[in-house]
CSV table of C-alpha atoms in Angstrom, one decimal:
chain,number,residue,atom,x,y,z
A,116,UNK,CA,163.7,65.2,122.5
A,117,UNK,CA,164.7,69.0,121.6
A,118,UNK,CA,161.4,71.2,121.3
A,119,UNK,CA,161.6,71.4,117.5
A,120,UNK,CA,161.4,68.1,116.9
A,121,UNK,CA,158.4,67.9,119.5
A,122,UNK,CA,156.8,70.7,117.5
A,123,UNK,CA,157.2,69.3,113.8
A,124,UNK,CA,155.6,65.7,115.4
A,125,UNK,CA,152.9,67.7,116.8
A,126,UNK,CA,152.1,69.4,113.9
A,127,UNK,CA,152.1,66.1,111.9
A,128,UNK,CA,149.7,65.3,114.5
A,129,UNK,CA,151.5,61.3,115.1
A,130,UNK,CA,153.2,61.8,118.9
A,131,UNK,CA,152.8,63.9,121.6
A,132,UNK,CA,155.6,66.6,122.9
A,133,UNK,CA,157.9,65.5,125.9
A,134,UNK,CA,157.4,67.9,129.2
A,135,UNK,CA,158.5,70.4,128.7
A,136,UNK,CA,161.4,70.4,131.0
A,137,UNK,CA,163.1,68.1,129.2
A,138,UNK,CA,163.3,71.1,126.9
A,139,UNK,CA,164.9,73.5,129.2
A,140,UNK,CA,167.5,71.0,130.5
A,141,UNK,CA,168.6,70.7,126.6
A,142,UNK,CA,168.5,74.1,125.9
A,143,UNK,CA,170.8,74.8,128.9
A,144,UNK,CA,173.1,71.8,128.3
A,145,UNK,CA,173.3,73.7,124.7
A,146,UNK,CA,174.0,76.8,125.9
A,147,UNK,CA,176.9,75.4,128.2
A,148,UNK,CA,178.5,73.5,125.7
A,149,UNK,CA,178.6,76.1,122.9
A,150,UNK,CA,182.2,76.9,122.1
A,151,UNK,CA,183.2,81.2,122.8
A,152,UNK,CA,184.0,82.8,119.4
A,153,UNK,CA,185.5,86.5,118.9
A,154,UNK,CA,182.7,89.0,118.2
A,155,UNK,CA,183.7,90.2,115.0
A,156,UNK,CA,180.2,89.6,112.5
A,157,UNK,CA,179.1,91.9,109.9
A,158,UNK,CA,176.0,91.3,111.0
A,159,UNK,CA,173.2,92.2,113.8
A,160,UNK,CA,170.3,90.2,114.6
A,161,UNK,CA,167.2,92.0,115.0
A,162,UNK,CA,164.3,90.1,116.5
A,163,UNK,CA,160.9,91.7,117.0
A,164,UNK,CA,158.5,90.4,119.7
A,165,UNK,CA,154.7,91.2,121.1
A,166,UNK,CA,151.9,89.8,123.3
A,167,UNK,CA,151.6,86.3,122.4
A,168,UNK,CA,149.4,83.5,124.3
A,169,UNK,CA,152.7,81.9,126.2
A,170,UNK,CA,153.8,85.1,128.0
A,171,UNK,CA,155.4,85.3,130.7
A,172,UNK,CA,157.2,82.1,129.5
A,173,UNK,CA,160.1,82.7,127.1
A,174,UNK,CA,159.5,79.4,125.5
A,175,UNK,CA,158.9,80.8,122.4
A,176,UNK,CA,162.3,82.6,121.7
A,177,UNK,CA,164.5,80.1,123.4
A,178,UNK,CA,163.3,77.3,120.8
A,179,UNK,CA,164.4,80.0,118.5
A,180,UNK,CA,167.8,80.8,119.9
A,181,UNK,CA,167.9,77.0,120.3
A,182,UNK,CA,167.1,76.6,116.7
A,183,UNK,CA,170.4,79.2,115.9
A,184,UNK,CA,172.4,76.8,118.0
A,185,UNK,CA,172.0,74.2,116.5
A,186,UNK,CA,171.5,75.4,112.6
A,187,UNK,CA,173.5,78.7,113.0
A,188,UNK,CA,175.8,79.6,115.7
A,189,UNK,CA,177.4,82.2,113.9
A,190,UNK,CA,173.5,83.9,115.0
A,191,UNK,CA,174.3,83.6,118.4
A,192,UNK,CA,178.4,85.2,118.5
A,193,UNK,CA,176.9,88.4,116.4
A,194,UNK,CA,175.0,91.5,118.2
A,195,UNK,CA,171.3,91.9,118.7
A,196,UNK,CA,168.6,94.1,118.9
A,197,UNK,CA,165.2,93.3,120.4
A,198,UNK,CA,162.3,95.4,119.7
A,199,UNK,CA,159.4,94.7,122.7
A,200,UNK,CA,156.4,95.7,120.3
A,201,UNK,CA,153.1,96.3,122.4
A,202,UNK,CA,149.1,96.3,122.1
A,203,UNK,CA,147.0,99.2,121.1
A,204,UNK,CA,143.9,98.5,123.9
A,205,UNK,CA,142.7,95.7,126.3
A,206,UNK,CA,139.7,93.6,125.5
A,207,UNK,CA,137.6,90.2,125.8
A,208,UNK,CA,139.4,88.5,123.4
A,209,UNK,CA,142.9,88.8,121.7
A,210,UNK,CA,143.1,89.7,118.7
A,211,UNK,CA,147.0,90.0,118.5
A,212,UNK,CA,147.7,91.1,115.2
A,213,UNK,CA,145.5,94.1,115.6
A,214,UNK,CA,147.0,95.5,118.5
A,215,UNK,CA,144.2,93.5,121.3
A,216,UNK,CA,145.1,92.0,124.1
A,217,UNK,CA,143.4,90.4,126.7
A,218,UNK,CA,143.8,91.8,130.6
A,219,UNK,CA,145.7,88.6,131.4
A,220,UNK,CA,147.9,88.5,128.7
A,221,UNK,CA,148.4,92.8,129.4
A,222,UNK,CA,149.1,92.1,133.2
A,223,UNK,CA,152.0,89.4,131.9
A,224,UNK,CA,153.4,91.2,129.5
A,225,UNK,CA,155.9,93.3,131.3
A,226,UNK,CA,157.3,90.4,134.0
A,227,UNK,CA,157.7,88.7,129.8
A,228,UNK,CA,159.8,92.2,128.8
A,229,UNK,CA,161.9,91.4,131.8
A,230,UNK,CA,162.5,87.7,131.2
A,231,UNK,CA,163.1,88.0,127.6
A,232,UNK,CA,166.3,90.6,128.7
A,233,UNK,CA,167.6,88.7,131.0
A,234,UNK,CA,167.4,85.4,128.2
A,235,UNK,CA,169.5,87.6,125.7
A,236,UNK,CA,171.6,89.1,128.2
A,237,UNK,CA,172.8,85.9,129.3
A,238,UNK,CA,173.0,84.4,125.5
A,239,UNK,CA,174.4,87.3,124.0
A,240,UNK,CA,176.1,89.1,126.4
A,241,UNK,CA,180.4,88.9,126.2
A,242,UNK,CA,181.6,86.6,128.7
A,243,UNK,CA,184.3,89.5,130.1
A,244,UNK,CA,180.9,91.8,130.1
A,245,UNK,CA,180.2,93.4,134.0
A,246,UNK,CA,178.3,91.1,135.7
A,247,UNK,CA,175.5,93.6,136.3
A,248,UNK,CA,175.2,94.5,132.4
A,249,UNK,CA,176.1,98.5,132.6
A,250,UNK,CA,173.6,100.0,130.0
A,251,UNK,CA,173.4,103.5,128.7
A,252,UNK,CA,169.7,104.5,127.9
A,253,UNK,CA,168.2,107.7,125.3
A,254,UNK,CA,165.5,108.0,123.8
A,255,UNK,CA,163.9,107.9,120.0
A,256,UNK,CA,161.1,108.3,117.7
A,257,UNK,CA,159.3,106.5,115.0
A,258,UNK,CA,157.4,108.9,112.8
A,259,UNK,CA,155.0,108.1,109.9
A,260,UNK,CA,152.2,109.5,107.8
A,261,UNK,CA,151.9,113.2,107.0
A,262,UNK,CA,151.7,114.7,110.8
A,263,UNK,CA,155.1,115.6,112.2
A,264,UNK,CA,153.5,116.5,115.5
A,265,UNK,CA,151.3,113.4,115.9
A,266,UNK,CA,152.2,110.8,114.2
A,267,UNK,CA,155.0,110.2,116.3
A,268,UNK,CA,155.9,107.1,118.5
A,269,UNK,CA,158.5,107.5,121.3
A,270,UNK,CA,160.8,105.1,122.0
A,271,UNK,CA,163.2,104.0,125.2
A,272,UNK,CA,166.3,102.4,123.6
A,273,UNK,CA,168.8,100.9,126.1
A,274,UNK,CA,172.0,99.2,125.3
A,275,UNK,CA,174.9,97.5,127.0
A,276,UNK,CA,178.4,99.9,127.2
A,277,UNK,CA,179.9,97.5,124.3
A,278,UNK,CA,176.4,97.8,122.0
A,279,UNK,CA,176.8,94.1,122.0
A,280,UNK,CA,173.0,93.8,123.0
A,281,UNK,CA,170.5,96.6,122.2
A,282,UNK,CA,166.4,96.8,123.9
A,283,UNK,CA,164.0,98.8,121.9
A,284,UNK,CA,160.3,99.4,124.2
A,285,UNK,CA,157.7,101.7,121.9
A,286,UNK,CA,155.4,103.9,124.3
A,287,UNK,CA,152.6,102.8,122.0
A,288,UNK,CA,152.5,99.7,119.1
A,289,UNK,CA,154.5,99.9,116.3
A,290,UNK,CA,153.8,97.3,114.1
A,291,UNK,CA,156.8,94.7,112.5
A,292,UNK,CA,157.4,97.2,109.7
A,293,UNK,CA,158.3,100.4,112.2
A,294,UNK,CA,160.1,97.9,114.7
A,295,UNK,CA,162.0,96.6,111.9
A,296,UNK,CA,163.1,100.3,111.1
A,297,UNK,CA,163.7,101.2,114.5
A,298,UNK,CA,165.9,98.9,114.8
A,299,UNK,CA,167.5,99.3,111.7
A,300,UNK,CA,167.9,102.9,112.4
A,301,UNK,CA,170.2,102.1,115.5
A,302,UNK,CA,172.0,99.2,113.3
A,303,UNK,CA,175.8,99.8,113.2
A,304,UNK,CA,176.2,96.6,111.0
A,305,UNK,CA,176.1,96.8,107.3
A,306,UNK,CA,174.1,93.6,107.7
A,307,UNK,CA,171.0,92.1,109.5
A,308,UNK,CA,169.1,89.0,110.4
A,309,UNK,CA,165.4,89.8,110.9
A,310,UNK,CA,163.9,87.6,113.7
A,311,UNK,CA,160.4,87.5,114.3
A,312,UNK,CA,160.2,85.5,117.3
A,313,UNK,CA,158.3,82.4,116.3
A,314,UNK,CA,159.9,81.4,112.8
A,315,UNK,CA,162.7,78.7,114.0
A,316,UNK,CA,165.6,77.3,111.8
A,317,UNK,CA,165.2,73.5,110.8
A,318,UNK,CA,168.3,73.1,108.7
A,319,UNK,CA,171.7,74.3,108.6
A,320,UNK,CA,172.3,77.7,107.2
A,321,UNK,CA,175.9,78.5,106.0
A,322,UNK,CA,175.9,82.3,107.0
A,323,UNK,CA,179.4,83.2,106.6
A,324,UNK,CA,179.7,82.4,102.9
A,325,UNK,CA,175.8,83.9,102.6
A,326,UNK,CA,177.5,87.2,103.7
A,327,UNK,CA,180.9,86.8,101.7
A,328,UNK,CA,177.8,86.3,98.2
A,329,UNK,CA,176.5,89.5,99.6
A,330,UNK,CA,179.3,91.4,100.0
A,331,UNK,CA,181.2,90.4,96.8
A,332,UNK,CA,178.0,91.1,94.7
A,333,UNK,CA,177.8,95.1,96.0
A,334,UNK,CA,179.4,96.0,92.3
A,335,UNK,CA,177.3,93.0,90.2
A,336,UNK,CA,174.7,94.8,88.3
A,337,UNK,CA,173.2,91.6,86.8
A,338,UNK,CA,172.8,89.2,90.1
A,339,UNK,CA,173.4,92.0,92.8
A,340,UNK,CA,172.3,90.3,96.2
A,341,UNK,CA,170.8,92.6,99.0
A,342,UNK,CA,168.3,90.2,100.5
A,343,UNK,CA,168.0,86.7,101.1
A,344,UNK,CA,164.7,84.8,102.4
A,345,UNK,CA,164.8,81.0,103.2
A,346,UNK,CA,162.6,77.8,102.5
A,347,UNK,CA,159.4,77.8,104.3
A,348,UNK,CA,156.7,75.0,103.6
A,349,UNK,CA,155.2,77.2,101.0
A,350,UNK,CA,158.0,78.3,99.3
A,351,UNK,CA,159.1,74.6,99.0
A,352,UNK,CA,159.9,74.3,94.9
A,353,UNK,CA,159.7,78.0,94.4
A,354,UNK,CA,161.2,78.2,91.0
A,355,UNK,CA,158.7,75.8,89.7
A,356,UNK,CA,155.3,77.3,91.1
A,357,UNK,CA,153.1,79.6,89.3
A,358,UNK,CA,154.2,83.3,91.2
A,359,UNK,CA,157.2,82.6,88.6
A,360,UNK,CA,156.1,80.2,86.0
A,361,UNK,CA,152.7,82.4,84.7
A,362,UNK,CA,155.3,85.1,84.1
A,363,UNK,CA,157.5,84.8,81.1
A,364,UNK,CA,159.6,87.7,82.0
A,365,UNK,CA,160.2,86.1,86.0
A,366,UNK,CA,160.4,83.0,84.6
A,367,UNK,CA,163.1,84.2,82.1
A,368,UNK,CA,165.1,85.6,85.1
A,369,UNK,CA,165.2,82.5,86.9
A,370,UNK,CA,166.1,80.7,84.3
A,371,UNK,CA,169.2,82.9,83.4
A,372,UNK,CA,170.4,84.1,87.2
A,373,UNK,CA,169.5,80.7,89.7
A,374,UNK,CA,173.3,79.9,89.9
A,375,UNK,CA,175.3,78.0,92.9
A,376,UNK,CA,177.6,81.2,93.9
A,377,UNK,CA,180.9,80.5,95.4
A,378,UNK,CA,182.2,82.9,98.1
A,379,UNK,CA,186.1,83.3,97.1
A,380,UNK,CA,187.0,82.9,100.5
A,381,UNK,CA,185.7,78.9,101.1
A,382,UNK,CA,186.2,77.9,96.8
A,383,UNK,CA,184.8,74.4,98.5
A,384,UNK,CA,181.6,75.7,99.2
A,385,UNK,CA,178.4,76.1,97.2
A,386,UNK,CA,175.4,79.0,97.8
A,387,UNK,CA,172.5,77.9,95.7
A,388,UNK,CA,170.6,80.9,95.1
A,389,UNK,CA,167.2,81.5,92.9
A,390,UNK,CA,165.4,85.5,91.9
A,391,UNK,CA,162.7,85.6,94.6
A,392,UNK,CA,159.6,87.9,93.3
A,393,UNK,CA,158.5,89.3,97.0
A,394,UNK,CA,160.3,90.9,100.1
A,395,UNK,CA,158.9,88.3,102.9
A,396,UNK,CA,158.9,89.0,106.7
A,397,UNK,CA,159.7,85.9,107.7
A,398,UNK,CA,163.5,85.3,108.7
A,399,UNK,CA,166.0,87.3,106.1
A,400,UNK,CA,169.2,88.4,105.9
A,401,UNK,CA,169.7,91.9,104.0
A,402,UNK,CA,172.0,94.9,103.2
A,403,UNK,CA,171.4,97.3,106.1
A,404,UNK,CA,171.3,100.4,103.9
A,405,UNK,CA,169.5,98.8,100.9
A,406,UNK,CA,166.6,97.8,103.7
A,407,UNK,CA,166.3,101.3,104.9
A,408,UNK,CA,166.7,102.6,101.2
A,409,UNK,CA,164.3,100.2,99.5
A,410,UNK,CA,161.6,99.4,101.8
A,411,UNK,CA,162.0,102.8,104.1
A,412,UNK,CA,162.5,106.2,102.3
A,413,UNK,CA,160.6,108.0,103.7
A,414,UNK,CA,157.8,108.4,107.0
A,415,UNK,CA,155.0,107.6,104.3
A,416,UNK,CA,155.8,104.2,103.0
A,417,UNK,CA,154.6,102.2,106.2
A,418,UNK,CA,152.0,103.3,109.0
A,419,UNK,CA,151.6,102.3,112.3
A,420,UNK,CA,150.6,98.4,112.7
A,421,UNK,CA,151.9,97.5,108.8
A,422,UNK,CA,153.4,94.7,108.1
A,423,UNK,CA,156.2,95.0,105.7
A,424,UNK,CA,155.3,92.2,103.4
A,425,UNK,CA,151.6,93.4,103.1
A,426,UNK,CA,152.6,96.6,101.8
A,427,UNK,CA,155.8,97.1,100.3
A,428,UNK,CA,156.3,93.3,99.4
A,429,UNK,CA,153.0,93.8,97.1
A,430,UNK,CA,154.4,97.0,95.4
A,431,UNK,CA,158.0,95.0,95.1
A,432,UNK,CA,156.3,92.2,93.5
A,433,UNK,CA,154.4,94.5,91.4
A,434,UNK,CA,157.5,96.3,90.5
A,435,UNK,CA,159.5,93.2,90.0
A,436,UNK,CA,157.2,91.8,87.1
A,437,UNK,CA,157.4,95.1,85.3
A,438,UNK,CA,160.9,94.2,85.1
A,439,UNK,CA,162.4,95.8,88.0
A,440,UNK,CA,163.9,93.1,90.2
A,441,UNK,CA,167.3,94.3,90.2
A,442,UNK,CA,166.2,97.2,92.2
A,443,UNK,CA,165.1,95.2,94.9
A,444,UNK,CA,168.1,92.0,94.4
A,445,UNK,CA,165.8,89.3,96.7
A,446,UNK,CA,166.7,86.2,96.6
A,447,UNK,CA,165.6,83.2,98.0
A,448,UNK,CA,168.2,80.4,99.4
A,449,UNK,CA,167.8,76.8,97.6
A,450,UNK,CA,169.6,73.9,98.8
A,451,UNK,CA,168.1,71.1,97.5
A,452,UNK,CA,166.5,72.8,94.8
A,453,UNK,CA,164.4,74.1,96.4
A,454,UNK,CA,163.4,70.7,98.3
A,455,UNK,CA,165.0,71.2,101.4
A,456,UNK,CA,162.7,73.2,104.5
A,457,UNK,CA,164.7,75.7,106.5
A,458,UNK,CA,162.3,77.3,108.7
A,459,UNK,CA,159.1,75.7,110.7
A,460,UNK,CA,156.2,78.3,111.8
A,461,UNK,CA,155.8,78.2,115.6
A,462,UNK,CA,152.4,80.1,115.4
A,463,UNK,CA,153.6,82.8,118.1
A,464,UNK,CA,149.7,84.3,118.3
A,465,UNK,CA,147.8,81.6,119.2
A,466,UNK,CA,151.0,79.1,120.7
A,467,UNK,CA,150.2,78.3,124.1
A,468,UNK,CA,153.8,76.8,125.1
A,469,UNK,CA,154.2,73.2,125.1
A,470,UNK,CA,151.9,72.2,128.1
A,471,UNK,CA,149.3,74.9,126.5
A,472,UNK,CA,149.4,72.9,123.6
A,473,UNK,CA,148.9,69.5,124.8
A,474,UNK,CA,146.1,71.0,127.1
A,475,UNK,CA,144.3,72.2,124.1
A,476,UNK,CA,144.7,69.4,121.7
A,477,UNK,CA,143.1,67.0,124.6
A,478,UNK,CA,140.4,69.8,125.0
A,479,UNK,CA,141.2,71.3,128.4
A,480,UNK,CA,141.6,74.3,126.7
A,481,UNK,CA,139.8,76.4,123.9
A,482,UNK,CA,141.0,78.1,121.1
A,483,UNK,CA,140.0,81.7,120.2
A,484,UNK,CA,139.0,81.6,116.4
A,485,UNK,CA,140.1,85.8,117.0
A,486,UNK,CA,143.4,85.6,118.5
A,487,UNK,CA,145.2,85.9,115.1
C-alpha cells in the first residue's frame, strides 16, 4: 500500500496505514524503475520547506516526490530549487507558522537540511553527474519593507556545476512568499512548479501540454494563461460555488473563457481550463517573469513571514472582481468539471510521519492545539 493511499484511508478515518517501511521499499522500487529522460524542461520545480513535527525524517517530501512519480514524471526529469525556510525563536510549544519551534524539533532540524539534500540529490541529480556532487556556492539577499540596511535577509545559495539542483538556506525565516522569490530570482526557466512540501498529487497531471497552453497563449489577450492552480477538496466544483456565482461579472467570465484548450503539438489531447478569481499557494505552475512581475514588484509588496496568498491573493481577488483578471491570467485546471481531486493536504505542521500518526490517533501521543 503506497503512503498516499494509506493517508487518504486515514483521513477517511476506515483503515489504518501499513508500517511504514513498506513505504520506503515502494518508494525505492519506484525510483529504480523510473525510465532516464533527457533534461530539456521549460520548467524548474521550486519546493519550499520548514520545521515540521516529522523532522529528521524525510517522509514528508518523499510521499511528495513519490506522488510526482506516479502522477507527473515529467516533475521529476526537470531542475529544482529547494528553499530550507527556518524559525524565528525556540519555545515550549510550536507554533510553526509563526516562526516557533520547539528545542527538539530546532536540535533536528539541521541533520533534516542534510537529509532532504541528499533525497534530491539522488532524485534529481543527472545520472553522468560526479559522484560527489561538485557545487559552487555565493551568497544573496532577500530585502523587504522600507529599510535598505535592515530589512535584509542573507542567504547561502549552493548549486550543483550543471544548476540541475539548486539549495537555498536563509540566515533568518523568510516566510513562503520571500522563499518563493528567492528562488524565483535564481530561476533560469521561464517556468515553475511551486512545491510546498506537504501538498501531494492524487491524479494525473498532463504537464507537457499545460506548458505548450501556456506558452502558445503569451500573445492571447482574451484567455492569456500565466498561472495555473489545481483541484484541492475545496475547490472541488469551483465554477459553480459562490466566490464566482455571487458575482455577475466573474461569473460572466467563466461562462465566456472555461474552454478545453488544445496544445497544437498533441491535437489528441484536451486541457480543460476555467478563470480562477485568487492566486493560491498551494501547488501551481506559472510564467516565471509574470510571478516576479505580478506578485513581486517591488521589496514592499510582501514582508517577512507573509504568505503569498494572504496578501497578494486578497488584493488579486479584489482586483479581479473590479474587472481585472486578465492582468493576473489564473486559472484553475478542471478535468472532470471540476469533479476530479488533484491534490491531498498532508498537514506538514502538525504531521507526525506515519508511525506519529498512528501513535496519536490511539492516544500515545498528544496533539498541540498551537502547532499550526
Amino acid at each position: 500500500m503506497s503512503f498516499l493511499e494509506a493517508w487518504g484511508w486515514r483521513c477517511a478515518s476506515k483503515l489504518v496505514p501499513s508500517a511504514h517501511y513498506i513505504q520506503w521499499i515502494e518508494a525505492f522500487t519506484l525510483c529504480r524503475e523510473a525510465p532516464m529522460v533527457p533534461r530539456s524542461s521549460p520548467l524548474t520545480v521550486i519546493v519550499t520547506t520548514s520545521p515540521t513535527p516529522s523532522i529528521p525524517s524525510t517522509e514528508l517530501i518523499s510521499s511528495v516526490l513519490q506522488s510526482f512519480r506516479r502522477h507527473c514524471p515529467d516533475l521529476i526529469t526537470a531542475r529544482v530549487i529547494v528553499v530550507f525556510d527556518t524559525f524565528d525563536r525556540v519555545g515550549a510549544r510550536s507554533r510553526l507558522k509563526k516562526g516557533q519551534a520547539t528545542p527538539e524539533v530546532a536540535a533536528n532540524y539541521g541533520v533534516y537540511k542534510q537529509n532532504v539534500q541528499e533525497l534530491i540529490l539522488r532524485e534529481y541529480a543527472l545520472p553522468d553527474s560526479r559522484p560527489d556532487h561538485v557545487m559552487r556556492e555565493w551568497q544573496g539577499r532577500a530585502e523587504f519593507g522600507l529599510d535598505s540596511l535592515s530589512n535584509v535577509v542573507d542567504l547561502s545559495i549552493t548549486q550543483t556545476d550543471d544548476k540541475q539542483v539548486t539549495f537555498i538556506e536563509p540566515a533568518a525565516r523568510l516566510g513562503f512568499g520571500l522563499a518563493v522569490r528567492s528562488a524565483l530570482r535564481v530561476c533560469e526557466t521561464p517556468y515553475v512548479w511551486v512545491q510546498q512540501h506537504d501538498w501531494a498529487l492524487v491524479a494525473d497531471i498532463p504537464l507537457a501540454p499545460l506548458l505548450e497552453v501556456m506558452e502558445g497563449s503569451d500573445a492571447d489577450e482574451v484567455a492569456p494563461v500565466k498561472y495555473v492552480s489545481f483541484l484541492s477538496v475545496r475547490m472541488l466544483s469551483y465554477a459553480t460555488q459562490p466566490h464566482v456565482v455571487d458575482f455577475p461579472a466573474l461569473r460572466t467570465l467563466t461562462r465566456e473563457l472555461s474552454r478545453d484548450f488544445i496544445p497544437p503539438s498533441q491535437p489528441e489531447v484536451t486541457v480543460p481550463l476555467t478563470p480562477l478569481y485568487f492566486w493560491f499557494d498551494k501547488p501551481h505552475i506559472a510564467s516565471t517573469e509574470h510571478y516576479l512581475s505580478r506578485v513581486f514588484p517591488n521589496r514592499l509588496t510582501m514582508r517577512r513571514g507573509e504568505f503569498i496568498e494572504d496578501k497578494v491573493g486578497q488584493q488579486a481577488r479584489q482586483q479581479m472582481k473590479e474587472g481585472l483578471w486578465h492582468k493576473w491570467a489564473c486559472w484553475l485546471y478542471y478535468p472532470d468539471e471540476g469533479k476530479q481531486l488533484c491534490l491531498g493536504h498532508l498537514q506538514g505542521r502538525t504531521w507526525r510521519g506515519a508511525e506519529g500518526e498512528l501513535l496519536t490517533k490511539y492516544g500515545y501521543l498528544e496533539v498541540d492545539p498551537e502547532s499550526s
